[in-house]
mmCIF file of C-alpha atoms in Angstrom:
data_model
loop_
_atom_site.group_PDB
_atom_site.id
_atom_site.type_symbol
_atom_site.label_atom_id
_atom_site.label_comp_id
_atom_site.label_asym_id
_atom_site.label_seq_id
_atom_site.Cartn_x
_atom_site.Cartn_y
_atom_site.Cartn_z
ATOM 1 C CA UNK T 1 -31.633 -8.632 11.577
ATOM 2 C CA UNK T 2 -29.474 -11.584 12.037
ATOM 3 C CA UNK T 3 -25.889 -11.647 11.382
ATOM 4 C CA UNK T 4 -24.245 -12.998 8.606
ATOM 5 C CA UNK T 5 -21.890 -15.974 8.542
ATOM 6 C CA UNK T 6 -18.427 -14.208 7.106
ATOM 7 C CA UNK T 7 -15.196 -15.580 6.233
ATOM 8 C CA UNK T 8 -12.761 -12.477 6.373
ATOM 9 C CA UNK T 9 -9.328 -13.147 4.156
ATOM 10 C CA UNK T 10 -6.661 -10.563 4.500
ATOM 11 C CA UNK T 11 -2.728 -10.638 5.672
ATOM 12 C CA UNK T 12 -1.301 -7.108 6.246
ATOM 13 C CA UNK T 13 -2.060 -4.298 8.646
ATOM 14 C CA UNK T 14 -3.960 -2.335 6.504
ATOM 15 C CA UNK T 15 -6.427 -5.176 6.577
ATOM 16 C CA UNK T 16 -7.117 -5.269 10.586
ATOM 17 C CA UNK T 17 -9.345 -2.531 10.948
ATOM 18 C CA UNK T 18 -11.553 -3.704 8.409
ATOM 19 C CA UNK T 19 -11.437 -7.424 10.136
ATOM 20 C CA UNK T 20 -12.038 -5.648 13.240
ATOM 21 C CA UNK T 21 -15.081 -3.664 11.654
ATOM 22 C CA UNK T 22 -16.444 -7.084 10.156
ATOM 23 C CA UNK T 23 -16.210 -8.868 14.021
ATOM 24 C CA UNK T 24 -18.531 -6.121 15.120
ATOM 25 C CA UNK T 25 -21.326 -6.261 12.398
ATOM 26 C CA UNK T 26 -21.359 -10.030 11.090
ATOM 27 C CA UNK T 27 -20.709 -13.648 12.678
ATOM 28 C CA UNK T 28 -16.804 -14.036 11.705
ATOM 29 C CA UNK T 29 -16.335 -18.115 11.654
ATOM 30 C CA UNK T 30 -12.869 -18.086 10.101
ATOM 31 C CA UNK T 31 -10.390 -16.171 8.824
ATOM 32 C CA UNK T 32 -7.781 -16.846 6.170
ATOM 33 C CA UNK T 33 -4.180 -15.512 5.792
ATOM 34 C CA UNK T 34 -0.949 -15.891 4.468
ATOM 35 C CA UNK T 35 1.596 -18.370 5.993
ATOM 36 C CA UNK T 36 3.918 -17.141 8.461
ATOM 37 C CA UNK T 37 7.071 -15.610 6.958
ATOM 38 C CA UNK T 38 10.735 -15.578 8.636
ATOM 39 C CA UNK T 39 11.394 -12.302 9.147
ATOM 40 C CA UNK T 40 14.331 -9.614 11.395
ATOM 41 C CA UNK T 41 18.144 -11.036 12.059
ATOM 42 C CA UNK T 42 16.887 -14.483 13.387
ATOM 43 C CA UNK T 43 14.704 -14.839 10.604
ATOM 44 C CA UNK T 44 11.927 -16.225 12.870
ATOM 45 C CA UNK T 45 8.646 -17.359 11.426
ATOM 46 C CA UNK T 46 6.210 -14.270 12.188
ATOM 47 C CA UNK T 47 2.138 -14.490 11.752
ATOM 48 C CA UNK T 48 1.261 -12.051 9.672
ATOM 49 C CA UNK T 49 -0.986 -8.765 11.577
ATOM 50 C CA UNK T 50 -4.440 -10.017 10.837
ATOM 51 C CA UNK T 51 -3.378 -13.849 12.007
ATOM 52 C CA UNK T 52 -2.666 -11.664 15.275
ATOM 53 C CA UNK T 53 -5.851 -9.997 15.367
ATOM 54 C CA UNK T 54 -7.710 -13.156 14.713
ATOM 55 C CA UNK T 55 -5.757 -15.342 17.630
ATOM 56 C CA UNK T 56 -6.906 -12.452 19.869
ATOM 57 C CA UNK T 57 -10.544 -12.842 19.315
ATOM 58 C CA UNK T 58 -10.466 -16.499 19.155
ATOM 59 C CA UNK T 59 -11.025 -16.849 15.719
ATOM 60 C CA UNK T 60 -10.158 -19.939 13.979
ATOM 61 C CA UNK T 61 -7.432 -18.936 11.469
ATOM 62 C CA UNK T 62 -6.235 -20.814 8.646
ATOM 63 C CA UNK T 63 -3.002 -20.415 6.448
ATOM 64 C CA UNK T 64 -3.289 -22.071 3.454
ATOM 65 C CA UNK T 65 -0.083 -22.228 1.229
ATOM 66 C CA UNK T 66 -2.913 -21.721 -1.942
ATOM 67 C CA UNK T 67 -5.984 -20.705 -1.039
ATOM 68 C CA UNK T 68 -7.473 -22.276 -4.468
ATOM 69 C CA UNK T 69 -5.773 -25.409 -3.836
ATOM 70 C CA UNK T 70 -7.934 -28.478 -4.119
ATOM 71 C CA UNK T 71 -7.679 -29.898 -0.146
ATOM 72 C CA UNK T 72 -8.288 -26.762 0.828
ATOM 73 C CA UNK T 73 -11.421 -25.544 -0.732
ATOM 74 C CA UNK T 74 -13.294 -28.021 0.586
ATOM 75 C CA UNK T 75 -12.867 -26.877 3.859
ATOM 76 C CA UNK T 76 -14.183 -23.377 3.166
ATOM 77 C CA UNK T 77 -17.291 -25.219 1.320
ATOM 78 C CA UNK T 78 -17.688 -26.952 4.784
ATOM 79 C CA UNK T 79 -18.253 -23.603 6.528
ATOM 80 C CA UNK T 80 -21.027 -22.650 4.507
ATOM 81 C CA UNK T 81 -20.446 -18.572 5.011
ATOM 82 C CA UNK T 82 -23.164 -16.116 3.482
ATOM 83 C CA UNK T 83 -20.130 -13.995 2.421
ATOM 84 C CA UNK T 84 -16.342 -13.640 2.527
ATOM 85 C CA UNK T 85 -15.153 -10.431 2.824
ATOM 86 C CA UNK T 86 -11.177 -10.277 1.397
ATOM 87 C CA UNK T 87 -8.845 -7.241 2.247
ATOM 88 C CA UNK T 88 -5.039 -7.418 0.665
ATOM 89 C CA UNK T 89 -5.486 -10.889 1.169
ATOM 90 C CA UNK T 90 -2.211 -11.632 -1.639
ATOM 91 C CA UNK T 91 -3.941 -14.563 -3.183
ATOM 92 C CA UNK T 92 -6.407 -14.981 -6.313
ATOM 93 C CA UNK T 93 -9.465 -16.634 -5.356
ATOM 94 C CA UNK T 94 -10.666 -19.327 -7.942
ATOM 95 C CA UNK T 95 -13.904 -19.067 -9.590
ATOM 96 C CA UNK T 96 -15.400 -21.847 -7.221
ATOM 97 C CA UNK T 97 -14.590 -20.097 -4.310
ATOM 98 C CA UNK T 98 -16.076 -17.131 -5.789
ATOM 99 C CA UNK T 99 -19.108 -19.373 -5.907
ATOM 100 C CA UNK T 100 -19.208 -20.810 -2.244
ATOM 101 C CA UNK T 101 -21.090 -17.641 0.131
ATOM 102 C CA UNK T 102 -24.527 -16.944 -0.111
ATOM 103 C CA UNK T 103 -24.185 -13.534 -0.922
ATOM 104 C CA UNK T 104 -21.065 -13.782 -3.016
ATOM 105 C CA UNK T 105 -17.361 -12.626 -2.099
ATOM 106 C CA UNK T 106 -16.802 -8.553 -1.125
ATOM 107 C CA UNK T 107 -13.566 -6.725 -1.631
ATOM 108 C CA UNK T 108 -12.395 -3.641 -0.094
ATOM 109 C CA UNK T 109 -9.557 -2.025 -2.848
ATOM 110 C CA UNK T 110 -7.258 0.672 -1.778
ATOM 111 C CA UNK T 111 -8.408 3.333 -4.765
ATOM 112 C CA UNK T 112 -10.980 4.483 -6.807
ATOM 113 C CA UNK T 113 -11.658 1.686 -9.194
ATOM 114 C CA UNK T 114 -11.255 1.072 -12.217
ATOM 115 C CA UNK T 115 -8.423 3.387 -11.495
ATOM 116 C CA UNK T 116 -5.077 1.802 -9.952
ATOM 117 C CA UNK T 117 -5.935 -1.723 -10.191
ATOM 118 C CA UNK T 118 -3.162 -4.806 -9.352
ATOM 119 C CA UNK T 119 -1.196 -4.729 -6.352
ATOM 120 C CA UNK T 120 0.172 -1.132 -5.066
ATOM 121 C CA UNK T 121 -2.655 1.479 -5.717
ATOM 122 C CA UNK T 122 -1.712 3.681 -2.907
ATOM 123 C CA UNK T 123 1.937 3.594 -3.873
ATOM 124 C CA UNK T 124 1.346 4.804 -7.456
ATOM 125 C CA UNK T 125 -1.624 7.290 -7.087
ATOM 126 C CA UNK T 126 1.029 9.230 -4.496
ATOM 127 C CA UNK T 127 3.931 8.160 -7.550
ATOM 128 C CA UNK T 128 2.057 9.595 -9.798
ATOM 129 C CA UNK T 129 1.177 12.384 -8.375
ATOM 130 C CA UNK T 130 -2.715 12.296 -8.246
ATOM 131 C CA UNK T 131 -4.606 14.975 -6.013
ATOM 132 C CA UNK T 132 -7.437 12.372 -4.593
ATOM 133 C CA UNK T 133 -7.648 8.625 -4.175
ATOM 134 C CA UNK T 134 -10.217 6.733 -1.712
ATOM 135 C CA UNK T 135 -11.895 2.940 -1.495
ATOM 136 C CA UNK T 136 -13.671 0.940 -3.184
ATOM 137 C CA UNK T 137 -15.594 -1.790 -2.328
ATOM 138 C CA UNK T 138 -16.743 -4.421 -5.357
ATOM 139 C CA UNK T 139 -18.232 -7.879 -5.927
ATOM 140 C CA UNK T 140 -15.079 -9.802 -6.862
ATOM 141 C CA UNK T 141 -14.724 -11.798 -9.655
ATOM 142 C CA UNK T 142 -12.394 -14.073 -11.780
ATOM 143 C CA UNK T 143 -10.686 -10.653 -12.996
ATOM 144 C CA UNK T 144 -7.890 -8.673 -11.360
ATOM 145 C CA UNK T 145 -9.905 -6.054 -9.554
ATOM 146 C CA UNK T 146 -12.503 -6.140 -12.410
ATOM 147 C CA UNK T 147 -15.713 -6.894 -10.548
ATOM 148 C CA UNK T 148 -19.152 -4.624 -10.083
ATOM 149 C CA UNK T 149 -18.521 -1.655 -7.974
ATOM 150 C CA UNK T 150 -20.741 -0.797 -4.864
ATOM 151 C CA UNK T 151 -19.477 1.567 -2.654
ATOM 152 C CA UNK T 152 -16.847 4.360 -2.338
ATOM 153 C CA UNK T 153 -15.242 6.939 -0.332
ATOM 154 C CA UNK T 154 -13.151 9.544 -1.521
ATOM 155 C CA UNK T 155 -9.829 11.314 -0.007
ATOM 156 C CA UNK T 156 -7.765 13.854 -0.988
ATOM 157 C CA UNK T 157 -4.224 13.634 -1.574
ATOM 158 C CA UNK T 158 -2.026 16.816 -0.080
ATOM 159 C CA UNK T 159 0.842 18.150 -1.348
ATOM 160 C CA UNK T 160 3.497 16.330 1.041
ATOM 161 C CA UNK T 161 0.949 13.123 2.193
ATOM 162 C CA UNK T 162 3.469 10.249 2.112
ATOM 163 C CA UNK T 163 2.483 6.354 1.933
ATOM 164 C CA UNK T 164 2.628 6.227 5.552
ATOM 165 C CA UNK T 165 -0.289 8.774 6.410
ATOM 166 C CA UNK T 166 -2.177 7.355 3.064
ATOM 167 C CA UNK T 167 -2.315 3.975 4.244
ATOM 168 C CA UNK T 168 -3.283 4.802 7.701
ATOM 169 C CA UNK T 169 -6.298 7.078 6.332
ATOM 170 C CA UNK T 170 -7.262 4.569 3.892
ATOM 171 C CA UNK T 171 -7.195 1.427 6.274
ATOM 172 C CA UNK T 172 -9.917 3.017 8.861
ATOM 173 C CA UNK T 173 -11.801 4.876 5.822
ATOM 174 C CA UNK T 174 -12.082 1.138 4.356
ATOM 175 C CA UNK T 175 -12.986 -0.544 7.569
ATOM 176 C CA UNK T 176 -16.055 2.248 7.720
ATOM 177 C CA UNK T 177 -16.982 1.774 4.003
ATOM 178 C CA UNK T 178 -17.474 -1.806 4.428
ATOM 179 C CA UNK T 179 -19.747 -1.922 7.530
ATOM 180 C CA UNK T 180 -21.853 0.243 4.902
ATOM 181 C CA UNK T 181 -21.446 -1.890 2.794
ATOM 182 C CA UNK T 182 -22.097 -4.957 4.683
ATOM 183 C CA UNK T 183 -25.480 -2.684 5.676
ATOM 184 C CA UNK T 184 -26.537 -2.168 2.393
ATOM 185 C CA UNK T 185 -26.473 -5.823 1.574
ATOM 186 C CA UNK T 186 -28.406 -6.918 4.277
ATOM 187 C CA UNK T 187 -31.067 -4.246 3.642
ATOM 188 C CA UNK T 188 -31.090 -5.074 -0.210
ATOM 189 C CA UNK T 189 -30.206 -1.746 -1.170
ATOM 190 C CA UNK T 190 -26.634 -2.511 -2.488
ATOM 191 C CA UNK T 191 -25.886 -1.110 -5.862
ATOM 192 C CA UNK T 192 -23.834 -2.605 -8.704
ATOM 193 C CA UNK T 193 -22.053 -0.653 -10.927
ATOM 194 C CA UNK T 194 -20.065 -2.303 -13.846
ATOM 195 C CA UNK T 195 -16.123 -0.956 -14.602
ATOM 196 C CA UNK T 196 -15.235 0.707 -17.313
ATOM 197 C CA UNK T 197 -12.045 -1.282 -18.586
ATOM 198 C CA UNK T 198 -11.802 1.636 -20.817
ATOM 199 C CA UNK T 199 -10.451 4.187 -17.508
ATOM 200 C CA UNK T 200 -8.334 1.758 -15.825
ATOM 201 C CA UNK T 201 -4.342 1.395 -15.553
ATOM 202 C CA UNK T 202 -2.538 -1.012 -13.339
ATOM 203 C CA UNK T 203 -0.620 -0.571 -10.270
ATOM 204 C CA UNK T 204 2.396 -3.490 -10.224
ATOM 205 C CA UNK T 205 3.900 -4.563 -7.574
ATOM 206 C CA UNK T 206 6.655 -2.402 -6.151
ATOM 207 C CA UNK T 207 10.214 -3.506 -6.384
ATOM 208 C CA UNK T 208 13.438 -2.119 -4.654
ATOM 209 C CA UNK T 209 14.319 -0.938 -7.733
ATOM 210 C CA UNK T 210 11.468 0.925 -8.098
ATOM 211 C CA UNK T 211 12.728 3.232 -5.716
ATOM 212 C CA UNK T 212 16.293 4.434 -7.725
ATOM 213 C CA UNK T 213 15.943 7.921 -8.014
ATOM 214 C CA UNK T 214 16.385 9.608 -12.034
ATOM 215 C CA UNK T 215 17.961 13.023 -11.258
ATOM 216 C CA UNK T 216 16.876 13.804 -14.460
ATOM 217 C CA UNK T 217 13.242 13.879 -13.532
ATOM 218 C CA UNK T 218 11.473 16.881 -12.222
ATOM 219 C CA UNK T 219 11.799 17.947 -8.886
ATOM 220 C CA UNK T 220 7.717 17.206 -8.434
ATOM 221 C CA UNK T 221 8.705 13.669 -9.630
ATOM 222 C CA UNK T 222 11.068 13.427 -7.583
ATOM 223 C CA UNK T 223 9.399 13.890 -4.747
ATOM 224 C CA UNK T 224 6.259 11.988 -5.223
ATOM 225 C CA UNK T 225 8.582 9.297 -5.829
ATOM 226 C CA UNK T 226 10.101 9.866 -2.681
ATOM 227 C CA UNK T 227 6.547 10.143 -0.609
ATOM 228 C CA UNK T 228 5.108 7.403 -2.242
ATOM 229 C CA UNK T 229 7.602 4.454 -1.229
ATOM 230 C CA UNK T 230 8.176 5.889 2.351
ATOM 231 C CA UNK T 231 8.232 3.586 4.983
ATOM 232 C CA UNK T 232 9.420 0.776 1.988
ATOM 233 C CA UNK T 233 10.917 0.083 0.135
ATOM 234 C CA UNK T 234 11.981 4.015 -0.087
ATOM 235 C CA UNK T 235 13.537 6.161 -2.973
ATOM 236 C CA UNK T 236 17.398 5.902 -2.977
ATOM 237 C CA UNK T 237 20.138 7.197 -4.980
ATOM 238 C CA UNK T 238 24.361 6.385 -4.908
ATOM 239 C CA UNK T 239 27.431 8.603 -4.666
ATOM 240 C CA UNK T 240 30.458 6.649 -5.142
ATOM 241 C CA UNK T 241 29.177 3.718 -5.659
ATOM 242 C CA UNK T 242 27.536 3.557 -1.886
ATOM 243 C CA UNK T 243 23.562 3.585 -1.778
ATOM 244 C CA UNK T 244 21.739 6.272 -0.132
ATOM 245 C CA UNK T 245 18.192 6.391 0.971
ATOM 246 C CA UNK T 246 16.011 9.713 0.426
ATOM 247 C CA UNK T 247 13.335 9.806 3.172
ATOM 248 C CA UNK T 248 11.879 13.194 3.182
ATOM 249 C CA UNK T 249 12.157 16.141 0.459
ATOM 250 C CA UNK T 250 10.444 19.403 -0.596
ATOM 251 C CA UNK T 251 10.270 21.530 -3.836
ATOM 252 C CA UNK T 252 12.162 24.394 -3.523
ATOM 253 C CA UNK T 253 11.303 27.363 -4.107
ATOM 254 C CA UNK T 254 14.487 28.830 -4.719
ATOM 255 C CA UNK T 255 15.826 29.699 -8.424
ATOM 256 C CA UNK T 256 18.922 28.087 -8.233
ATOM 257 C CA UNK T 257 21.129 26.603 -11.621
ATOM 258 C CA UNK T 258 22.208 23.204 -10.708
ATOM 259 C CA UNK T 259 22.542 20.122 -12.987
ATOM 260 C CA UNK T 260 20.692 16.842 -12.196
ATOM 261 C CA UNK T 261 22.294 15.418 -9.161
ATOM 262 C CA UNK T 262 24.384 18.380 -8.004
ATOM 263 C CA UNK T 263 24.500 19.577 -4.791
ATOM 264 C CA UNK T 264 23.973 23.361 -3.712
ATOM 265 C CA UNK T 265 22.837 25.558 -1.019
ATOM 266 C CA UNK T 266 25.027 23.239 1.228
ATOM 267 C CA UNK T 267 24.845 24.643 4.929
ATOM 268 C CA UNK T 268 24.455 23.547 8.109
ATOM 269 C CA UNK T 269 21.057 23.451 7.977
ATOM 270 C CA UNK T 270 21.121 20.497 5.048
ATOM 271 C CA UNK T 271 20.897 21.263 1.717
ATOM 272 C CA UNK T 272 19.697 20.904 -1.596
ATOM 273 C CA UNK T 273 19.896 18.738 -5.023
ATOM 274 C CA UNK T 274 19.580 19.730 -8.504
ATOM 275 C CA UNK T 275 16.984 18.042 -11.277
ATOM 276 C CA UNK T 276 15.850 18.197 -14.314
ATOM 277 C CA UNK T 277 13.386 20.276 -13.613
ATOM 278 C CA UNK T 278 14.172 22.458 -10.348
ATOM 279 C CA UNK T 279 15.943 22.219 -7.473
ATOM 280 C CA UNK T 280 14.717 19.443 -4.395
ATOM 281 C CA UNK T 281 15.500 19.998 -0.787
ATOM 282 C CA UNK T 282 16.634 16.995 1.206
ATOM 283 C CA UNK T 283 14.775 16.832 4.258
ATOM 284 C CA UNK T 284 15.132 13.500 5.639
ATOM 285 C CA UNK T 285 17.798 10.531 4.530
ATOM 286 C CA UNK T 286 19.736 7.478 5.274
ATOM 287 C CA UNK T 287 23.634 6.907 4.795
ATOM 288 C CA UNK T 288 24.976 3.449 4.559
ATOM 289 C CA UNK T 289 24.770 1.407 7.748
ATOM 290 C CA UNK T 290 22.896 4.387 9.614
ATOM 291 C CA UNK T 291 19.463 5.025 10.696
ATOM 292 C CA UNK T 292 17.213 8.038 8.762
ATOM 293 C CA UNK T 293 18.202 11.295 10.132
ATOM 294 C CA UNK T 294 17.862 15.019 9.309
ATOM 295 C CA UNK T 295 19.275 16.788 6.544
ATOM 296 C CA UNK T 296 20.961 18.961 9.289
ATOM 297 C CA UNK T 297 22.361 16.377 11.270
ATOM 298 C CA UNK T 298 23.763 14.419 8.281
ATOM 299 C CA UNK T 299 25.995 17.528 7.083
ATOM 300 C CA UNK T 300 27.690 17.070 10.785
ATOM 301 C CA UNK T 301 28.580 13.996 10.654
ATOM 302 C CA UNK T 302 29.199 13.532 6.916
ATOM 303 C CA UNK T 303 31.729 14.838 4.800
ATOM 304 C CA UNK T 304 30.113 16.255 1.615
ATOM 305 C CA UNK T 305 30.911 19.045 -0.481
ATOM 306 C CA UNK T 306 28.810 22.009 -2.453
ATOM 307 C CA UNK T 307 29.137 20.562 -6.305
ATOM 308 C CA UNK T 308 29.082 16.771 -5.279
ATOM 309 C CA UNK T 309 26.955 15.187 -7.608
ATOM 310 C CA UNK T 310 25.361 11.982 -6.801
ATOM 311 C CA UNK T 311 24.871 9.130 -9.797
ATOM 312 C CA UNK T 312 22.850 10.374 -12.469
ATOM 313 C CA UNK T 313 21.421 7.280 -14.655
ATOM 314 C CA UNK T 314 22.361 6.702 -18.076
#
């Protein structure tokens, strides 16, 4: 069986193992990614983690400012691929690029579609508090995540899984889903199943301010709030007017009466926060100007006091 001509499109690192994946089971002639972005204190242009991967292999790249632009699809009609394959690429293909490979265009989508389409699925299933998420891979089309589904793979969600670990399990868990995928295809045994619009919600983009902690919420809130936006942008909450990050928490267990915000069971060994709906121990945080530390080692070196309340909103 011969390999297929691919053009893989993807930017972040959740999309290398599945360009990796596609290197090893199709021809990959190109691959498309976002520009460069300045990023750190010298706000250097950096290539974006697939660009990375594809300079490594010697694969041409190509960074088009719009992908649907009209001096730039001609050059992807040039290449003539049997199939582009696009992973958290960032950019909406147009209906006649759609219409360039052979076999059509693939995507592999962080969740369970039609659940969690748009922009941060793994973000909101673990905001939301679901128990199971997984991949799916679909024929793409000029909808936002709307096309025939083909494949998925289903994980579960534990109890204290944060976005970190999620990601992780869902970037290799993708990359094997697609060489299935890819398999399937080739064999002509690949499935389509249509949506139902009816079972879908949308996943927006997350903002900083998506992160601002409501004391008011539930402790269980809370806290999938908190595991859902850690490594970024993370949940954060002020005291005095200065901003402080939440990294880590648990649901306590203990009954304890404390109003939404309010600190108590304040000892050495860190201590805890009162919500609307329970009480949630701080595990993990970040003052002002510091790095993330310990609940522990931030009552050293911090002056707080059983009773402080941080900012509840309005």
């Amino acid at each position: 069986m011969s390999k297929l001509r691919t053009i893989f499109m993807g930017t972040p690192e959740f999309a290398v193992p599945c360009a990796k994946k596609l290197t090893e089971i199709s021809d990959v002639i190109a691959v498309v990614t976002q520009p460069d972005q300045r990023s750190g204190r010298g706000q250097k242009f950096t290539a974006t983690p697939v660009k990375k991967f594809a300079q490594e292999k010697g694969i041409p790249v190509y960074q088009p400012i719009k992908v649907k632009a009209d001096d730039f699809v001609p050059i992807l009609e040039a290449l003539k691929p049997d199939l582009i394959v696009v992973v958290a690429f960032g950019q909406i293909l147009s209906q006649r690029i759609l219409d360039i490979p052979k076999y059509g265009c693939i995507n592999v989508h962080a969740s369970l579609l039609p659940r969690y389409r748009g922009a941060a699925p793994m973000q909101w299933c673990l905001i939301n508090g679901e128990k199971e998420t997984g991949v799916t891979t679909m024929f793409m089309n000029a909808g936002l995540d709307t096309g025939d589904m083909l494949q998925k793979s289903v994980v579960e969600i534990t109890p204290d899984m944060n976005l970190e670990t999620l990601h992780d399990t869902l970037s290799e868990k993708g990359a094997e889903l697609l060489a299935s995928t890819v398999q399937a295809l080739q064999e002509g045994t690949l499935e389509r199943t249509p949506q139902d619009d009816s079972l879908s919600n949308y996943a927006p983009m997350i903002t900083k301010e998506t992160g601002r902690i409501d004391w008011k919420k539930s402790a269980q809130e809370i806290h999938n709030l908190v595991r859902g936006l850690d490594s970024w942008p993370g949940a954060y909450t002020t005291l005095d007017g200065k901003l402080f990050k939440i990294w880590r928490t648990r649901c306590a267990e203990a009954s304890v009466d404390a109003a939404p915000g309010e600190v108590v069971n304040l000892t050495k060994k860190g201590f805890m926060i009162g919500t609307g709906d329970g009480v949630l121990e701080i595990l993990e945080l970040q003052a002002p100007g510091k790095k993330r530390m310990s609940a522990a080692n931030f009552v050293c070196g911090h002056s707080l006091d059983e009773h402080t309340r941080f900012d509840v909103l309005d």
